[in-house]
CSV table of C-alpha atoms in Angstrom, one decimal:
chain,number,residue,atom,x,y,z
Q,289,MET,CA,0.0,12.3,-22.3
Q,290,GLU,CA,3.1,13.1,-20.3
Q,291,PRO,CA,3.5,11.5,-16.8
Q,292,SER,CA,3.3,14.9,-15.2
Q,293,GLN,CA,-0.1,15.4,-16.8
Q,294,ARG,CA,-1.2,12.0,-15.6
Q,295,LEU,CA,-0.1,12.9,-12.1
Q,296,ALA,CA,-2.1,16.1,-12.1
Q,297,GLU,CA,-5.2,14.2,-13.2
Q,298,ALA,CA,-4.7,11.4,-10.7
Q,299,GLU,CA,-4.3,14.0,-7.9
Q,300,ARG,CA,-7.5,15.8,-9.0
Q,301,ILE,CA,-9.4,12.5,-9.0
Q,302,ALA,CA,-8.0,11.4,-5.7
Q,303,ARG,CA,-9.1,14.7,-4.1
Q,304,LEU,CA,-12.6,14.4,-5.6
Q,305,ALA,CA,-12.8,10.9,-4.2
Q,306,GLY,CA,-11.6,12.2,-0.8
Q,307,GLU,CA,-14.4,14.7,-0.7
Q,308,ARG,CA,-16.9,11.9,-1.3
Q,309,ILE,CA,-15.3,9.8,1.4
Q,310,VAL,CA,-15.6,12.6,4.0
Q,311,ALA,CA,-19.2,13.2,3.0
Q,312,ALA,CA,-20.0,9.4,3.3
Q,313,ARG,CA,-18.6,9.3,6.8
Q,314,GLU,CA,-20.4,12.4,7.9
Q,315,SER,CA,-23.7,11.1,6.7
Q,316,GLN,CA,-23.1,7.6,7.9
Q,317,ALA,CA,-25.4,6.5,5.0
Q,318,PHE,CA,-23.4,3.4,4.0
Q,319,GLN,CA,-24.0,-0.3,4.6
Q,320,GLN,CA,-21.3,-2.7,5.6
Q,321,ARG,CA,-20.8,-6.3,4.5
Q,322,TYR,CA,-18.0,-8.9,4.2
Q,323,LYS,CA,-16.2,-10.3,1.2
Q,324,SER,CA,-14.0,-13.4,1.2
Q,325,GLY,CA,-15.3,-14.2,4.7
Q,326,ASP,CA,-13.5,-11.7,6.9
Q,327,GLU,CA,-12.8,-8.6,4.8
Q,328,LEU,CA,-15.0,-5.6,5.5
Q,329,VAL,CA,-16.3,-3.6,2.6
Q,330,THR,CA,-18.8,-0.7,2.6
Q,331,ASP,CA,-21.1,0.8,0.0
Q,332,ALA,CA,-18.7,3.8,0.0
Q,333,ASP,CA,-15.8,1.6,-1.2
Q,334,VAL,CA,-17.9,0.6,-4.2
Q,335,GLU,CA,-19.3,4.1,-4.8
Q,336,ILE,CA,-15.8,5.7,-4.7
Q,337,ASP,CA,-14.4,2.9,-7.0
Q,338,ARG,CA,-17.1,3.6,-9.6
Q,339,LEU,CA,-16.4,7.4,-9.3
Q,340,ILE,CA,-12.7,6.9,-9.9
Q,341,ALA,CA,-13.4,4.5,-12.8
Q,342,SER,CA,-15.7,7.0,-14.4
Q,343,GLU,CA,-13.1,9.8,-14.2
Q,344,LEU,CA,-10.3,7.5,-15.6
Q,345,ASP,CA,-12.5,6.3,-18.4
Q,346,ALA,CA,-13.2,9.9,-19.4
Q,347,HIS,CA,-9.5,10.7,-19.8
Q,348,PHE,CA,-7.6,7.4,-20.2
Q,349,GLN,CA,-10.1,5.0,-21.8
Q,350,ASP,CA,-7.4,3.0,-23.6
Q,351,ASP,CA,-5.6,2.1,-20.3
Q,352,ALA,CA,-6.4,-1.0,-18.3
Q,353,ARG,CA,-7.6,-0.8,-14.7
Q,354,LEU,CA,-6.9,-2.8,-11.6
Q,355,THR,CA,-9.1,-1.7,-8.7
Q,356,GLU,CA,-10.0,-3.4,-5.5
Q,357,GLU,CA,-13.8,-3.5,-5.8
Q,358,ILE,CA,-15.0,-3.4,-9.4
Q,359,SER,CA,-12.0,-4.5,-11.5
Q,360,PRO,CA,-9.9,-6.8,-9.3
Q,361,ASP,CA,-8.6,-9.2,-12.0
Q,362,ARG,CA,-4.8,-9.2,-11.5
Q,363,ASP,CA,-4.2,-10.9,-14.8
Q,364,VAL,CA,-3.8,-7.3,-16.2
Q,365,LEU,CA,-0.5,-7.1,-14.4
Q,366,GLU,CA,1.0,-9.8,-16.6
Q,367,ASP,CA,0.4,-7.9,-19.9
Q,368,ASN,CA,2.9,-5.1,-19.2
Q,369,ASP,CA,0.4,-2.6,-20.8
Q,370,ALA,CA,-0.5,0.7,-19.3
Q,371,VAL,CA,-2.6,0.2,-16.2
Q,372,TRP,CA,-4.2,2.3,-13.4
Q,373,ILE,CA,-4.0,0.6,-10.0
Q,374,VAL,CA,-6.6,1.9,-7.6
Q,375,ASP,CA,-7.6,1.5,-4.0
Q,376,PRO,CA,-10.7,3.7,-3.5
Q,377,ILE,CA,-10.6,3.4,0.3
Q,378,ASP,CA,-7.4,2.0,1.7
Q,379,GLY,CA,-8.2,1.5,5.4
Q,380,THR,CA,-11.8,0.5,5.1
Q,381,VAL,CA,-12.0,-0.7,8.7
Q,382,ASN,CA,-10.5,2.7,9.9
Q,383,PHE,CA,-13.1,4.5,7.7
Q,384,ALA,CA,-16.0,2.5,9.2
Q,385,TYR,CA,-14.8,3.0,12.8
Q,386,GLY,CA,-14.0,6.7,12.4
Q,387,HIS,CA,-10.2,6.6,12.5
Q,388,PRO,CA,-8.3,9.1,10.4
Q,389,HIS,CA,-5.8,6.8,8.7
Q,390,VAL,CA,-7.8,6.4,5.4
Q,391,ALA,CA,-6.5,7.0,1.9
Q,392,VAL,CA,-7.3,7.0,-1.8
Q,393,SER,CA,-4.4,5.4,-3.6
Q,394,ILE,CA,-4.0,5.8,-7.4
Q,395,ALA,CA,-1.0,4.6,-9.4
Q,396,TRP,CA,-0.2,4.4,-13.1
Q,397,ALA,CA,2.2,1.8,-14.4
Q,398,SER,CA,3.5,0.9,-17.9
Q,399,GLU,CA,5.9,-1.7,-19.1
Q,400,GLY,CA,5.9,-3.2,-15.6
Q,401,LYS,CA,7.1,0.0,-13.9
Q,402,ILE,CA,5.2,2.3,-11.6
Q,403,ARG,CA,5.4,5.8,-13.1
Q,404,VAL,CA,2.9,7.9,-11.2
Q,405,GLY,CA,1.7,7.7,-7.6
Q,406,VAL,CA,-0.9,9.6,-5.5
Q,407,VAL,CA,-2.0,8.8,-2.0
Q,408,HIS,CA,-4.6,11.3,-0.6
Q,409,ALA,CA,-5.6,11.2,3.1
Q,410,PRO,CA,-8.8,13.2,3.2
Q,411,PHE,CA,-9.2,13.2,7.0
Q,412,LEU,CA,-5.5,14.2,7.6
Q,413,GLY,CA,-5.5,16.9,4.8
Q,414,GLU,CA,-2.4,15.3,3.2
Q,415,THR,CA,-1.6,14.4,-0.4
Q,416,PHE,CA,1.5,12.4,-1.2
Q,417,THR,CA,2.6,12.3,-4.8
Q,418,ALA,CA,5.5,11.0,-6.9
Q,419,LEU,CA,6.8,10.9,-10.5
Q,420,ARG,CA,9.3,8.2,-11.4
Q,421,GLY,CA,12.8,9.6,-11.5
Q,422,GLU,CA,11.7,13.1,-10.3
Q,423,GLY,CA,11.0,12.8,-6.6
Q,424,ALA,CA,8.2,12.7,-4.1
Q,425,TRP,CA,6.1,15.4,-2.4
Q,426,LEU,CA,3.7,16.0,0.5
Q,427,ASN,CA,1.2,18.8,-0.2
Q,428,GLY,CA,3.6,20.0,-2.9
Q,429,GLU,CA,6.7,20.1,-0.7
Q,430,PRO,CA,9.7,17.6,-1.3
Q,431,ILE,CA,10.0,14.8,1.2
Q,432,GLN,CA,12.9,12.6,2.2
Q,433,ALA,CA,13.0,9.2,3.8
Q,434,SER,CA,14.5,8.6,7.2
Q,435,ASN,CA,18.3,8.5,7.6
Q,436,ALA,CA,18.0,5.9,10.4
Q,437,SER,CA,21.2,3.9,10.8
Q,438,GLU,CA,20.5,1.7,13.8
Q,439,LEU,CA,17.6,-0.8,13.9
Q,440,PRO,CA,17.3,-0.6,17.8
Q,441,ARG,CA,16.4,3.1,17.4
Q,442,SER,CA,14.0,2.6,14.5
Q,443,LEU,CA,10.2,2.7,14.3
Q,444,ILE,CA,8.8,-0.1,12.1
Q,445,ALA,CA,5.3,-0.6,10.7
Q,446,THR,CA,3.5,-3.7,9.6
Q,447,GLY,CA,0.0,-5.0,9.1
Q,448,PHE,CA,-1.9,-8.3,9.4
Q,449,PRO,CA,-4.3,-10.2,7.1
Q,450,TYR,CA,-8.0,-10.2,7.7
Q,451,ARG,CA,-8.0,-14.0,8.0
Q,452,ARG,CA,-7.2,-15.0,11.5
Q,453,ASP,CA,-5.7,-18.3,10.6
Q,454,ALA,CA,-3.2,-16.5,8.3
Q,455,ARG,CA,-1.8,-14.4,11.2
Q,456,ALA,CA,-0.1,-17.1,13.2
Q,457,PRO,CA,2.9,-17.6,10.9
Q,458,LEU,CA,3.6,-13.8,11.3
Q,459,PHE,CA,4.0,-13.9,15.0
Q,460,ARG,CA,7.6,-15.0,14.8
Q,461,ARG,CA,8.4,-12.1,12.5
Q,462,LEU,CA,6.6,-9.7,14.9
Q,463,ALA,CA,8.5,-11.0,17.9
Q,464,GLY,CA,11.9,-10.8,16.1
Q,465,VAL,CA,11.2,-7.2,15.0
Q,466,LEU,CA,9.8,-6.1,18.4
Q,467,THR,CA,12.9,-7.3,20.2
Q,468,SER,CA,15.2,-5.5,17.7
Q,469,CYS,CA,13.6,-2.1,17.1
Q,470,ARG,CA,12.4,0.9,19.0
Q,471,ASP,CA,8.7,0.0,18.6
Q,472,ILE,CA,6.0,-1.2,16.1
Q,473,ARG,CA,3.2,0.8,14.6
Q,474,ARG,CA,0.1,-0.7,12.9
Q,475,ASN,CA,-2.0,2.2,11.4
Q,476,GLY,CA,-4.3,0.1,9.2
Q,477,SER,CA,-3.5,1.6,5.8
Q,478,ALA,CA,-0.6,0.2,3.8
Q,479,ALA,CA,-0.6,3.1,1.5
Q,480,LEU,CA,-0.1,5.6,4.3
Q,481,ASP,CA,2.5,3.4,6.0
Q,482,LEU,CA,4.5,3.6,2.9
Q,483,CYS,CA,4.1,7.3,2.6
Q,484,HIS,CA,5.1,7.7,6.3
Q,485,VAL,CA,8.3,5.8,5.4
Q,486,ALA,CA,8.7,8.3,2.6
Q,487,CYS,CA,8.5,11.4,4.8
Q,488,GLY,CA,10.4,9.9,7.8
Q,489,ARG,CA,7.6,9.3,10.2
Q,490,LEU,CA,8.5,5.6,10.0
Q,491,ASP,CA,11.8,4.1,9.4
Q,492,ALA,CA,10.6,0.9,7.7
Q,493,TYR,CA,7.6,-1.1,6.7
Q,494,TYR,CA,7.0,-4.8,5.9
Q,495,GLU,CA,3.9,-6.7,4.9
Q,496,SER,CA,2.2,-8.8,2.2
Q,497,VAL,CA,-0.5,-6.8,0.5
Q,498,SER,CA,-2.4,-6.5,-2.8
Q,499,PRO,CA,-1.2,-4.3,-5.7
Q,500,TRP,CA,-3.8,-1.6,-5.1
Q,501,ASP,CA,-2.7,-1.3,-1.5
Q,502,PHE,CA,1.0,-0.5,-2.2
Q,503,ALA,CA,1.6,0.6,-5.8
Q,504,ALA,CA,1.3,4.3,-5.3
Q,505,GLY,CA,3.0,4.3,-1.9
Q,506,LEU,CA,5.9,2.2,-3.1
Q,507,LEU,CA,6.8,4.7,-5.8
Q,508,ILE,CA,6.4,7.6,-3.3
Q,509,ALA,CA,8.7,5.9,-0.8
Q,510,ARG,CA,11.3,5.0,-3.4
Q,511,GLU,CA,11.3,8.4,-4.9
Q,512,ALA,CA,11.8,9.8,-1.4
Q,513,GLY,CA,15.0,7.8,-1.0
Q,514,ALA,CA,13.8,4.6,0.7
Q,515,LYS,CA,15.1,1.2,-0.3
Q,516,THR,CA,12.4,-1.1,-1.6
Q,517,GLY,CA,12.3,-4.8,-2.3
Q,518,HIS,CA,11.1,-8.3,-1.3
Q,519,LEU,CA,12.2,-10.9,1.2
Q,520,TYR,CA,12.0,-13.6,-1.5
Q,521,GLN,CA,12.3,-13.8,-5.2
Q,522,CYS,CA,9.3,-12.7,-7.2
Q,523,PRO,CA,7.5,-14.9,-9.8
Q,524,ASP,CA,8.6,-14.3,-13.4
Q,525,ARG,CA,5.1,-13.7,-14.7
Q,526,ILE,CA,4.4,-10.5,-12.6
Q,527,PRO,CA,6.7,-7.4,-12.7
Q,528,SER,CA,8.5,-7.2,-9.3
Q,529,GLU,CA,7.3,-3.7,-8.8
Q,530,LEU,CA,3.7,-4.9,-8.9
Q,531,TYR,CA,4.1,-8.0,-6.7
Q,532,GLY,CA,2.9,-7.5,-3.2
Q,533,GLU,CA,4.1,-10.6,-1.3
Q,534,ASN,CA,6.7,-10.0,1.4
Q,535,ILE,CA,7.4,-6.4,0.7
Q,536,LEU,CA,10.1,-4.6,2.6
Q,537,VAL,CA,10.6,-0.8,2.4
Q,538,GLY,CA,12.9,1.2,4.7
Q,539,ALA,CA,15.7,3.6,5.3
Q,540,PRO,CA,18.7,2.3,3.3
Q,541,ARG,CA,21.0,1.8,6.3
Q,542,ILE,CA,18.7,-0.4,8.3
Q,543,TYR,CA,17.1,-2.3,5.4
Q,544,ASP,CA,19.5,-5.3,5.4
Q,545,ALA,CA,19.4,-5.7,9.1
Q,546,LEU,CA,15.7,-5.8,9.2
Q,547,ARG,CA,15.6,-8.2,6.2
Q,548,ASP,CA,17.9,-10.5,8.1
Q,549,ILE,CA,15.7,-10.5,11.1
Q,550,LEU,CA,12.6,-11.3,9.1
Q,551,LEU,CA,14.3,-14.1,7.2
Q,552,LYS,CA,15.7,-15.6,10.4
Q,553,ALA,CA,12.2,-15.5,11.9
Q,554,ASP,CA,10.9,-17.5,8.9
Q,555,ASP,CA,13.8,-20.0,9.1
Q,556,ASP,CA,13.1,-20.6,12.8
Q,557,ARG,CA,9.4,-21.3,12.0
Q,558,LEU,CA,10.4,-23.8,9.3
Q,559,ASP,CA,12.8,-25.5,11.7
Q,560,GLU,CA,10.0,-25.8,14.3
Q,561,ILE,CA,7.7,-27.3,11.7
Q,562,GLU,CA,10.3,-29.8,10.6
Q,563,ALA,CA,11.0,-30.8,14.2
Q,564,GLN,CA,7.3,-31.6,14.7
Q,565,ASN,CA,7.0,-33.8,11.7
């Protein structure tokens, strides 16, 4: 099947999932619980994951799957086989609290490269799509990343881990960025943050996230002209496009300046630790 056909199917599935997400919020007939101690998950997350899995099985049964709730084994990323990477509800906390920044994220990768990306925001009525080498679109119209050239006039997004004890090391990064840019945004959906870089609503985004959070959005941002990469070298066993630690995505002309600030913040923290020892 051609990538364009895969994109069409992925978009159809994402829209179907979006309808179920809207219905679940309207009915409020979902339970909430926590996994890994601090991470909120709802019955709707699992239900939508199963729905997407069923649709993918019906059309792409030979492809592997990596999904947040029912197929979270990341070992599939090391095989370089065809794999669907799915977040059924990116922004679960937003979903549970009634905020609109919620998305279905579906990507398809092969040979370690992301080929197809769909991010559907059902409460915003927006669907972002991309095909590798062919561009990115919002509701069918081409989109272009920001042409920002000055970091002090740029709007930057980030996010924070659910574990409170993992947030402290990020405060220096946040302080460095806040003192160097126009302002910070924290919308609660990595997939949508990346898409907002893609369409120029944000100038850059940095965070460490899971593959299902970023795979589709990363392709969309890159195909829209954003520069994408990592602050540090990626491990050899995982394709760099599918590695989610220390991601940086932004307008090409501010990318290096923002990267330098983040690295400097990390260096200062290491210096402080060494001084205490």
